[in-house]
Coordinates of C-alpha atoms and ligand atoms in Angstrom, one line a residue:
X1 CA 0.0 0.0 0.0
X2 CA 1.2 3.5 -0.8
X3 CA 1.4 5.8 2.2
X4 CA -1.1 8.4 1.0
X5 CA 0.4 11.7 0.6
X6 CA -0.7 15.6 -0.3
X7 CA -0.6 15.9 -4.2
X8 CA 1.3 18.4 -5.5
X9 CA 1.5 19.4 -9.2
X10 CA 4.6 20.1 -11.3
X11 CA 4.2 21.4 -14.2
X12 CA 1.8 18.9 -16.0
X13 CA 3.0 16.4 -14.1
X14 CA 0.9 15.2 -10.7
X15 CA 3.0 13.9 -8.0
X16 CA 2.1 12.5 -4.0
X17 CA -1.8 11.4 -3.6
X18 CA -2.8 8.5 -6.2
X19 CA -0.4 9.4 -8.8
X20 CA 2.2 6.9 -9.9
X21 CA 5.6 7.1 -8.6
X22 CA 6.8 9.9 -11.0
X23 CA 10.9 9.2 -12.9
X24 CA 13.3 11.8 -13.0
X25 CA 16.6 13.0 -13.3
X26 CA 18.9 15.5 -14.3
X27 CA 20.9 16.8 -17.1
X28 CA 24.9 17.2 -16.9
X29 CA 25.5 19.6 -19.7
X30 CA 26.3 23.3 -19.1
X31 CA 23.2 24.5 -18.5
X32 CA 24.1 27.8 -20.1
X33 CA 24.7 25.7 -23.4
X34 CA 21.1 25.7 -24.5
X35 CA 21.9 23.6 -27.3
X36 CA 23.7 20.8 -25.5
X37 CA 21.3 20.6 -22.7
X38 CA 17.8 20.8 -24.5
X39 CA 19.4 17.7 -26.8
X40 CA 20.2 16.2 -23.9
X41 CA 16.7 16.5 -22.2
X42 CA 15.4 15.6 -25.8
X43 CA 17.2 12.2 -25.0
X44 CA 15.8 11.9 -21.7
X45 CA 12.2 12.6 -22.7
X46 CA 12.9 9.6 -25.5
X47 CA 13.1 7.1 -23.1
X48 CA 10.8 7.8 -20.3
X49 CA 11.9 11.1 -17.8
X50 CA 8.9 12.2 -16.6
X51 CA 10.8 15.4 -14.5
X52 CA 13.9 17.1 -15.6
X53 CA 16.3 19.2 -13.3
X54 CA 19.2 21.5 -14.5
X55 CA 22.0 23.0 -12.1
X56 CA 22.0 27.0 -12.1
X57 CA 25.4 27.6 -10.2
X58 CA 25.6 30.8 -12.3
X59 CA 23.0 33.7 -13.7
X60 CA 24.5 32.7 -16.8
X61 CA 22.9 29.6 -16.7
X62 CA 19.4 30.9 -14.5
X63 CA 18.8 33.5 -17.6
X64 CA 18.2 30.5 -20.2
X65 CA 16.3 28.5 -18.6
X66 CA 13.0 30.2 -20.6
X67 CA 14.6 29.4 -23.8
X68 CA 15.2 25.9 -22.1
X69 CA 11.9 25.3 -21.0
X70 CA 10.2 26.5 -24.5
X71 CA 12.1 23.4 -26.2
X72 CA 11.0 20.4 -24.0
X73 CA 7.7 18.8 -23.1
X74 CA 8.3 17.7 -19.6
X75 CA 8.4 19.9 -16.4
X76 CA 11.8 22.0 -16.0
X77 CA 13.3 22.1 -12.1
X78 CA 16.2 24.6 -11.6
X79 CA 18.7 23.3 -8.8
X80 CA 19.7 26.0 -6.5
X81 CA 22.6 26.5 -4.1
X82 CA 23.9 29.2 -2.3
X83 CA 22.6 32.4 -4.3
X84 CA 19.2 33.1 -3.9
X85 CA 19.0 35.8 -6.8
X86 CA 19.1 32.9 -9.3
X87 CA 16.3 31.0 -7.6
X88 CA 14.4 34.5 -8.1
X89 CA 15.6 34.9 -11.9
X90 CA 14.8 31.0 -12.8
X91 CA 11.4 31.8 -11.2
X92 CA 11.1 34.9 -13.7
X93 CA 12.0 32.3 -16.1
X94 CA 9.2 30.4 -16.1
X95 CA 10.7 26.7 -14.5
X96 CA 8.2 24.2 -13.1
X97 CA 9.9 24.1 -9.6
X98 CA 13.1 24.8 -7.4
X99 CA 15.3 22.8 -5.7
X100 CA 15.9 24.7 -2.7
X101 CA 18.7 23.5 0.6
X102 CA 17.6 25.9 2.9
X103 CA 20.3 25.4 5.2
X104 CA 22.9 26.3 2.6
X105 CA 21.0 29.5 1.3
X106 CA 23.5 32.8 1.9
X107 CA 20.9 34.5 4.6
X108 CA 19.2 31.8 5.7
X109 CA 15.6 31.9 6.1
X110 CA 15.5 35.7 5.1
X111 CA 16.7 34.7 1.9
X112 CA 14.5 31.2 1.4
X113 CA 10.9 33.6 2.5
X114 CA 12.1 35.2 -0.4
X115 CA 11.8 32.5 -3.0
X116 CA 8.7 31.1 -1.2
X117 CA 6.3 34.2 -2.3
X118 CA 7.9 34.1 -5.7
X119 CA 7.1 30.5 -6.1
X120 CA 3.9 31.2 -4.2
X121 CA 3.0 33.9 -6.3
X122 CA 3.7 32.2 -9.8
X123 CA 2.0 28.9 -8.4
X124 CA 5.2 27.0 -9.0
X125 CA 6.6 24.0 -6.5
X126 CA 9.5 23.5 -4.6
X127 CA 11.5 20.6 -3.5
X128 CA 13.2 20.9 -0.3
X129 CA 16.3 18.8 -0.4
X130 CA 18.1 18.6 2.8
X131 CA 21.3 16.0 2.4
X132 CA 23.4 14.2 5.2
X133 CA 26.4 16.5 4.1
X134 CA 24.9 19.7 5.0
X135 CA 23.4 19.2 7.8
X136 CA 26.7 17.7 9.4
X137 CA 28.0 21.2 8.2
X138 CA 25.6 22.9 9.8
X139 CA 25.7 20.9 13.3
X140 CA 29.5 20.7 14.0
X141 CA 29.2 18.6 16.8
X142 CA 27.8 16.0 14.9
X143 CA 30.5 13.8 13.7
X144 CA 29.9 10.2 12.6
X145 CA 31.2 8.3 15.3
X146 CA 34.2 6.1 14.0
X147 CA 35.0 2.3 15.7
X148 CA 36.6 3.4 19.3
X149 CA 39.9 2.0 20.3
X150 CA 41.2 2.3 23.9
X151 CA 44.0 1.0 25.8
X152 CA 43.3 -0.2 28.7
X153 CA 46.1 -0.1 31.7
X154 CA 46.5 -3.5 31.6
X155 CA 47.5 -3.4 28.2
X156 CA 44.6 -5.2 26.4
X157 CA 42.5 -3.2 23.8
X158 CA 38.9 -1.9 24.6
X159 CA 36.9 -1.3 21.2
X160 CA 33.1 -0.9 21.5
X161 CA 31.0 -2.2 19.0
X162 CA 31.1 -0.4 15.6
X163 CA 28.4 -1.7 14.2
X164 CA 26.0 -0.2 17.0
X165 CA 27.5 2.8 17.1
X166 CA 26.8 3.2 13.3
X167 CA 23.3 2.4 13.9
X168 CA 22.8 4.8 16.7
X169 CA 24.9 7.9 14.6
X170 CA 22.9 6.6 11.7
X171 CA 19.7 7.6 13.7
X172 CA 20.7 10.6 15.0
X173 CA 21.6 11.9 11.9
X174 CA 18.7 11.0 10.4
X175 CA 16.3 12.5 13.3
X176 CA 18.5 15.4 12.7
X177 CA 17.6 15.5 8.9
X178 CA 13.8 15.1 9.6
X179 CA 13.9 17.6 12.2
X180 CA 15.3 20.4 9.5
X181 CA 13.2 19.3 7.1
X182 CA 10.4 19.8 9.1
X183 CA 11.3 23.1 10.4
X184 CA 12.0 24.3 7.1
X185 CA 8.3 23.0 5.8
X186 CA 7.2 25.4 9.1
X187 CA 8.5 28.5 7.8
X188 CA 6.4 27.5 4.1
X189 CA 3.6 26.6 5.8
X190 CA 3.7 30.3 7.5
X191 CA 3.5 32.2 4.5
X192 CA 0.6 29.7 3.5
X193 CA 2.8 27.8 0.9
X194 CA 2.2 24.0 0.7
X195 CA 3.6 23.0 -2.9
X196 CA 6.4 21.5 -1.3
X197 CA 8.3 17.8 -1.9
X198 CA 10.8 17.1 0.5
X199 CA 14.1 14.8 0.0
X200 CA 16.7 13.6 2.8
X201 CA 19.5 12.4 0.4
X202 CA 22.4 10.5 1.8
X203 CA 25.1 8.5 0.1
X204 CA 25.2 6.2 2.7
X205 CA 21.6 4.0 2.1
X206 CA 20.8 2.9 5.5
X207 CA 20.9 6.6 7.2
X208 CA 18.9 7.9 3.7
X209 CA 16.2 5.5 4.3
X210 CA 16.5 5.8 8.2
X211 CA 15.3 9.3 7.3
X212 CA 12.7 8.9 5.1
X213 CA 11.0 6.7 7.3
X214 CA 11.2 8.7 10.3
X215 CA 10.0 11.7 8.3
X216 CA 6.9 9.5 6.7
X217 CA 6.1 8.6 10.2
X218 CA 5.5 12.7 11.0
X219 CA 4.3 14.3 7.9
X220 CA 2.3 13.5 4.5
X221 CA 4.0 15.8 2.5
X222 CA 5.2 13.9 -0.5
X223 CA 8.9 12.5 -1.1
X224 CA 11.5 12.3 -3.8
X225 CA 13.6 9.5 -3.1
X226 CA 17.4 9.3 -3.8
X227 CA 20.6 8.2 -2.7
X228 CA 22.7 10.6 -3.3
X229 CA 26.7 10.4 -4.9
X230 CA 25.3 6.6 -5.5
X231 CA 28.2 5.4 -8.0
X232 CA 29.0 3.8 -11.4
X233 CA 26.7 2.4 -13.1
X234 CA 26.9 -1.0 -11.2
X235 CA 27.4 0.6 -7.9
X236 CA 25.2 3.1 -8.4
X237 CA 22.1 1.1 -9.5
X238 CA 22.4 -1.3 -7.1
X239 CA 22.7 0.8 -4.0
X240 CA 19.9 3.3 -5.4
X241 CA 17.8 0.0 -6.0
X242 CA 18.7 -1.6 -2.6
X243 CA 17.7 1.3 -0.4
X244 CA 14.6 2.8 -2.9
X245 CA 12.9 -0.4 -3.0
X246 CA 13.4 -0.8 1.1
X247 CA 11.3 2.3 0.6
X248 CA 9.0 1.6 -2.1
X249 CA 7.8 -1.8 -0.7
X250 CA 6.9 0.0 2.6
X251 CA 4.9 2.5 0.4
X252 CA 6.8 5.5 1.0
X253 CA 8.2 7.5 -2.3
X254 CA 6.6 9.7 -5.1
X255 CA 9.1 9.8 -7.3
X256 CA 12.5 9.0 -7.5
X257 CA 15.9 9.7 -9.2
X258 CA 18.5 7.3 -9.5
X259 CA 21.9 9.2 -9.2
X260 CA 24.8 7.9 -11.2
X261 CA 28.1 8.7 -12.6
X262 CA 26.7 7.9 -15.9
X263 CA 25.3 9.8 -19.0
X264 CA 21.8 10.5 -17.2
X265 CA 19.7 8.5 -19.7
X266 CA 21.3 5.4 -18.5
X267 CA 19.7 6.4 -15.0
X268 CA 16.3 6.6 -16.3
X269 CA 16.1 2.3 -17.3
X270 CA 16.9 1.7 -13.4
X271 CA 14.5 3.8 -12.4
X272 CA 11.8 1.8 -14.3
X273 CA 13.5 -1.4 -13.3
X274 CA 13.1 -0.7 -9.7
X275 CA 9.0 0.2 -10.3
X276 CA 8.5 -2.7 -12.5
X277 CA 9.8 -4.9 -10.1
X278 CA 7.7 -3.8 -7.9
X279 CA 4.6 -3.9 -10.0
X280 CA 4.1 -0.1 -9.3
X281 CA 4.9 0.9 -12.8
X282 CA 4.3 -1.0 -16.3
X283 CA 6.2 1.2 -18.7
X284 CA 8.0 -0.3 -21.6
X285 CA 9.7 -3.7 -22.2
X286 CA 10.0 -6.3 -19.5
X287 CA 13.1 -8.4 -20.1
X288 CA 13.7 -11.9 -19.5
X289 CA 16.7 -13.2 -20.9
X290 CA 18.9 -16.1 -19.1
X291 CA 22.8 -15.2 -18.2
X292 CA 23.8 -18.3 -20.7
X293 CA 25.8 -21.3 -19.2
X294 CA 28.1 -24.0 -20.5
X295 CA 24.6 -25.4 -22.0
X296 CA 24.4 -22.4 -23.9
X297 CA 23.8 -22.9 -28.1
X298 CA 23.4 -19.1 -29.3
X299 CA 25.6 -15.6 -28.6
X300 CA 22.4 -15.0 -25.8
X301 CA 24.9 -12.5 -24.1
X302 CA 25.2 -10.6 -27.5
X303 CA 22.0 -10.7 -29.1
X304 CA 19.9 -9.9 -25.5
X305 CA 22.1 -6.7 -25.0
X306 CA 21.1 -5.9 -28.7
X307 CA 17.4 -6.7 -28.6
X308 CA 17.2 -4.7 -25.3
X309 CA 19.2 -1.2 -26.3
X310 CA 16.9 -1.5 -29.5
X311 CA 14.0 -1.4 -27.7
X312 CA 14.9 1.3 -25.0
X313 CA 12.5 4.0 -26.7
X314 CA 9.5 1.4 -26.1
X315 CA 6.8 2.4 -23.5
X316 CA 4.2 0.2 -24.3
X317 CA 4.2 -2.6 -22.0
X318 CA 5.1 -5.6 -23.3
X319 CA 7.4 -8.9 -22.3
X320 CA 10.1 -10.1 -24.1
X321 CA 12.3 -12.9 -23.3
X322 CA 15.8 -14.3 -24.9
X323 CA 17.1 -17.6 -23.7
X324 CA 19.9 -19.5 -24.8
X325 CA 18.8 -23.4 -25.0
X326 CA 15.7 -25.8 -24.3
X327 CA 16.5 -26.1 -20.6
X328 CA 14.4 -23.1 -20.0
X329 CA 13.9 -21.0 -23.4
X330 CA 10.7 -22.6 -24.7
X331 CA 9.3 -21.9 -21.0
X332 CA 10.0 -18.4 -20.4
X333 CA 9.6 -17.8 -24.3
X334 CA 6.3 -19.0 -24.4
X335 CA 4.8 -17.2 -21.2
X336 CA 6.1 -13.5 -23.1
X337 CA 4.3 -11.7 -25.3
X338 CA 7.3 -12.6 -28.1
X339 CA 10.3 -15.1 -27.4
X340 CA 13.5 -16.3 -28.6
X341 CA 14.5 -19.9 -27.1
X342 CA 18.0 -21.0 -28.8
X343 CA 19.1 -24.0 -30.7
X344 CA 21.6 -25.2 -32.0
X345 CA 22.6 -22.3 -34.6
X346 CA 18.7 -21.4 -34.9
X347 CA 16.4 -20.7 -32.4
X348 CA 12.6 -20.5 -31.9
X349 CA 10.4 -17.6 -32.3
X350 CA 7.2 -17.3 -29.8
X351 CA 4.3 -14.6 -29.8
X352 CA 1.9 -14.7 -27.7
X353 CA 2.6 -18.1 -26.3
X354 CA 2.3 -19.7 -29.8
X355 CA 5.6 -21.0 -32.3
X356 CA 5.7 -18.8 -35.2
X357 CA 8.8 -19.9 -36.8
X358 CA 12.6 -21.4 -36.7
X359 CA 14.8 -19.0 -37.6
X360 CA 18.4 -19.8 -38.5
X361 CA 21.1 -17.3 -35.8
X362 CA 21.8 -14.6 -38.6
X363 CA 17.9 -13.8 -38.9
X364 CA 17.8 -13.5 -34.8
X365 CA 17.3 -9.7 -34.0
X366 CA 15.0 -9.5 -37.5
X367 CA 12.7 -12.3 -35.9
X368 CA 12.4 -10.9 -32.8
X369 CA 11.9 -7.0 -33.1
X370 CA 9.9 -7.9 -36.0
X371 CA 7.6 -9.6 -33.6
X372 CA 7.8 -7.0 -31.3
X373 CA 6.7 -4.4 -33.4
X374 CA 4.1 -6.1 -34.9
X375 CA 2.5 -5.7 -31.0
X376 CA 3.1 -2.0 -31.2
X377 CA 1.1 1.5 -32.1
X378 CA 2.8 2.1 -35.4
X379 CA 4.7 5.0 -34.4
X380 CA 6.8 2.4 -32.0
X381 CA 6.8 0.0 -34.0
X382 CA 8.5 2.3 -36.8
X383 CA 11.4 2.8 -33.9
X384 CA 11.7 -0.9 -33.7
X385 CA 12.0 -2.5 -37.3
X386 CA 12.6 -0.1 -40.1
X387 CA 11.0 -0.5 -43.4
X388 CA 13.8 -3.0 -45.1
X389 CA 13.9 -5.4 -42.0
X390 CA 17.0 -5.3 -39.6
X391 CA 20.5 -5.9 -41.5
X392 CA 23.3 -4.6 -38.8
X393 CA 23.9 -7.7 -36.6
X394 CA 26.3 -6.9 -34.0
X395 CA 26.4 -11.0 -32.3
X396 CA 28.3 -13.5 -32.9
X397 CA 27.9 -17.2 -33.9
X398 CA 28.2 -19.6 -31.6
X399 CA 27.4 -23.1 -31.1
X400 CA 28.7 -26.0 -28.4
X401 CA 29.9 -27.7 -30.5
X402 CA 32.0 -24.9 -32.3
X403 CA 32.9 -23.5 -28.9
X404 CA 34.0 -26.5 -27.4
X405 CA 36.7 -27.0 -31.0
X406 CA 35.3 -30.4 -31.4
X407 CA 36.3 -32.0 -34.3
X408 CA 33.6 -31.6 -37.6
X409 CA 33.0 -35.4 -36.9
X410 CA 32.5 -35.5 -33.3
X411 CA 29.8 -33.0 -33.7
X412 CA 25.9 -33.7 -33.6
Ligands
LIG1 S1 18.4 -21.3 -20.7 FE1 19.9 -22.8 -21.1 S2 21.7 -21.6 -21.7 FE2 20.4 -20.2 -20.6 S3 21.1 -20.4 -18.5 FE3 19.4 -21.8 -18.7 S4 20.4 -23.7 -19.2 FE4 21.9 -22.1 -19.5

């Protein structure tokens, strides 16, 4: 069950209440380069961002975000730090919604009333992201408490337990999150402002999600979930997945933005992977393909990497599986809506639980997105197979048989 939340609306875009968890993320171009970063957001749009945020470090980049936000379809956030004239410009701009830290704001809550009646005023939202880092900034006394060593005077060592004292810095610092966070929703909420999402980011998953739960315990404002500085693209998915879905399945989360060191429309698939598996979205392909084994008789590796970056512009739901031999391809293959299951140098095309034809490993991708698209509103379906069929086959060959060099007579 969702926890029910205030709606709030950005944009076009509806976010807390009933609505689904909302995807975002946010661009890494100059944002000054209008060019760059509109292409960019193009991109992101393409394969499913529902919100978009740019960084406004400078009025350079706070004075085109109306020439920004005439180019692009979905909802424009500005990030702010520090400077509260370019929250007011980007405001003048037209954006959807700023990302405000109040604690980090050059005059403090003088400043931050300030952008509140603006955004007030112009009926705009604001997201009120308070991080881990800051607010150790602002509280000096709070230092993480590292593992304690002692000597004792009888020369043995006295070390208390580190894992504890993680878990009780953990919650402090988290209490000490929700507590800002609330306090800064008290100074909105006194100039009778309520469009207002909150995030407590932290790169370290367990206090991030320590604080989100605390702060869904006191207050229905809605949240954007993140864990902040997550990583690579391995690193970063999985932590972002590990401690979103800890989240998610409790019902806390509006939308989300998985942060990695990544071009940014790498973040966006995660983001729908996490959802999917949770059943709380249904956007786009479901992939089932098998991670191939020494019983393997096709390039699976090669031709399921292909067949999924080929279909990455997809939002139709729809399930598509690739599996690499008869242990458990005509299974899986048959309960998706169209299915590969290898053989030996051919392989077996399903739709819609139903053979359709054997097709020899050269006419592989052609089978499948050819399949696919035939499931598709035409204008995805022209994305996935081009007039002219598919030619460019990046796979390999492979067979047991070949890749275990047995001799031509030894084979079959
Ligand atoms: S489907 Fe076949 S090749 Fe793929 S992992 Fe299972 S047994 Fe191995």
């Amino acid at each position: 069950m969702r926890r029910k939340t205030r709606q709030i609306r950005i944009g076009n875009v509806l976010v807390g209440g009933d609505a689904p968890v909302v995807v975002q993320s946010m661009t890494t171009t100059y944002t000054r380069d209008v060019k760059s970063t509109v292409e960019q957001i193009h991109r992101l749009q393409d394969v499913g961002c529902e919100i978009v945020r740019v960084a406004v470090p400078e009025m350079e980049d706070a004075v085109v975000l109306g020439e920004i936000k005439k180019q692009i379809r979905i909802p424009l956030v500005a990030d702010i730090h520090y400077n509260p004239e370019l929250a007011m410009e980007a405001i003048r701009q037209g954006v959807d919604k700023v990302r405000i830290n109040p604690g980090n704001l050059l005059e403090g809550r003088t400043s931050f009333e300030r952008i509140v009646r603006a955004a007030k005023e112009r009926d705009i939202a604001m997201r009120i992201g308070v991080n881990s880092g800051s607010i150790d900034a602002l509280d000096k006394q709070a230092q993480m408490q590292r593992i304690q060593v002692r000597l004792r005077a009888d020369g043995t060592l006295e070390k208390t337990d580190p894992a504890e004292a993680r878990r009780i810095e953990r919650e402090r610092l988290a209490e000490r999150m929700v507590n800002k966070a609330l306090e800064y929703i008290g100074w909105c909420e006194e100039l009778d402002y309520h469009n207002v999402i909150v995030s407590l980011k932290s790169s370290t998953v367990l206090t991030a999600v320590e604080a989100y739960r605390r702060f869904a315990e006191r207050s229905d404002y809605p949240l954007h979930l993140g864990i902040t500085e997550a990583g690579t693209l391995v690193t970063g998915a999985v932590k972002s997945a590990v401690g979103m879905t800890m989240l998610l399945a409790d019902g806390i989360g509006d939308t989300l933005r998985v942060s990695l060191s990544a071009e940014p429309e790498e973040e966006i698939p995660v983001a729908y992977e996490i959802l999917k598996a949770l059943e709380l979205r249904n956007r786009g392909v479901t992939f089932v393909s098998c991670p191939s084994c020494g019983r393997v008789e096709i390039d699976v590796i090669g031709v399921a990497n292909e067949v999924e970056k080929r279909l990455s512009k997809v939002s139709t739901p729809i399930h598509v599986a690739v599996m690499g031999c008869v242990v458990n391809g005509p299974g899986e293959s048959r309960d998706a809506d169209v299915g590969l299951a290898g053989g030996k140098g051919k392989g077996v095309i399903f739709r819609k639980g139903k053979v359709v034809r054997t097709v020899p490993e050269d006419q592989f991708l052609d089978a499948v997105l050819k399949e696919v698209a035939s499931l598709l509103p035409e204008h995805e379906a022209r994305l996935v197979y081009p007039e002219g069929g598919i030619q460019d086959i990046t796979y390999t060959h492979r067979t047991r048989d070949e890749g275990m060099n047995l001799p031509l007579a030894a084979r079959n």
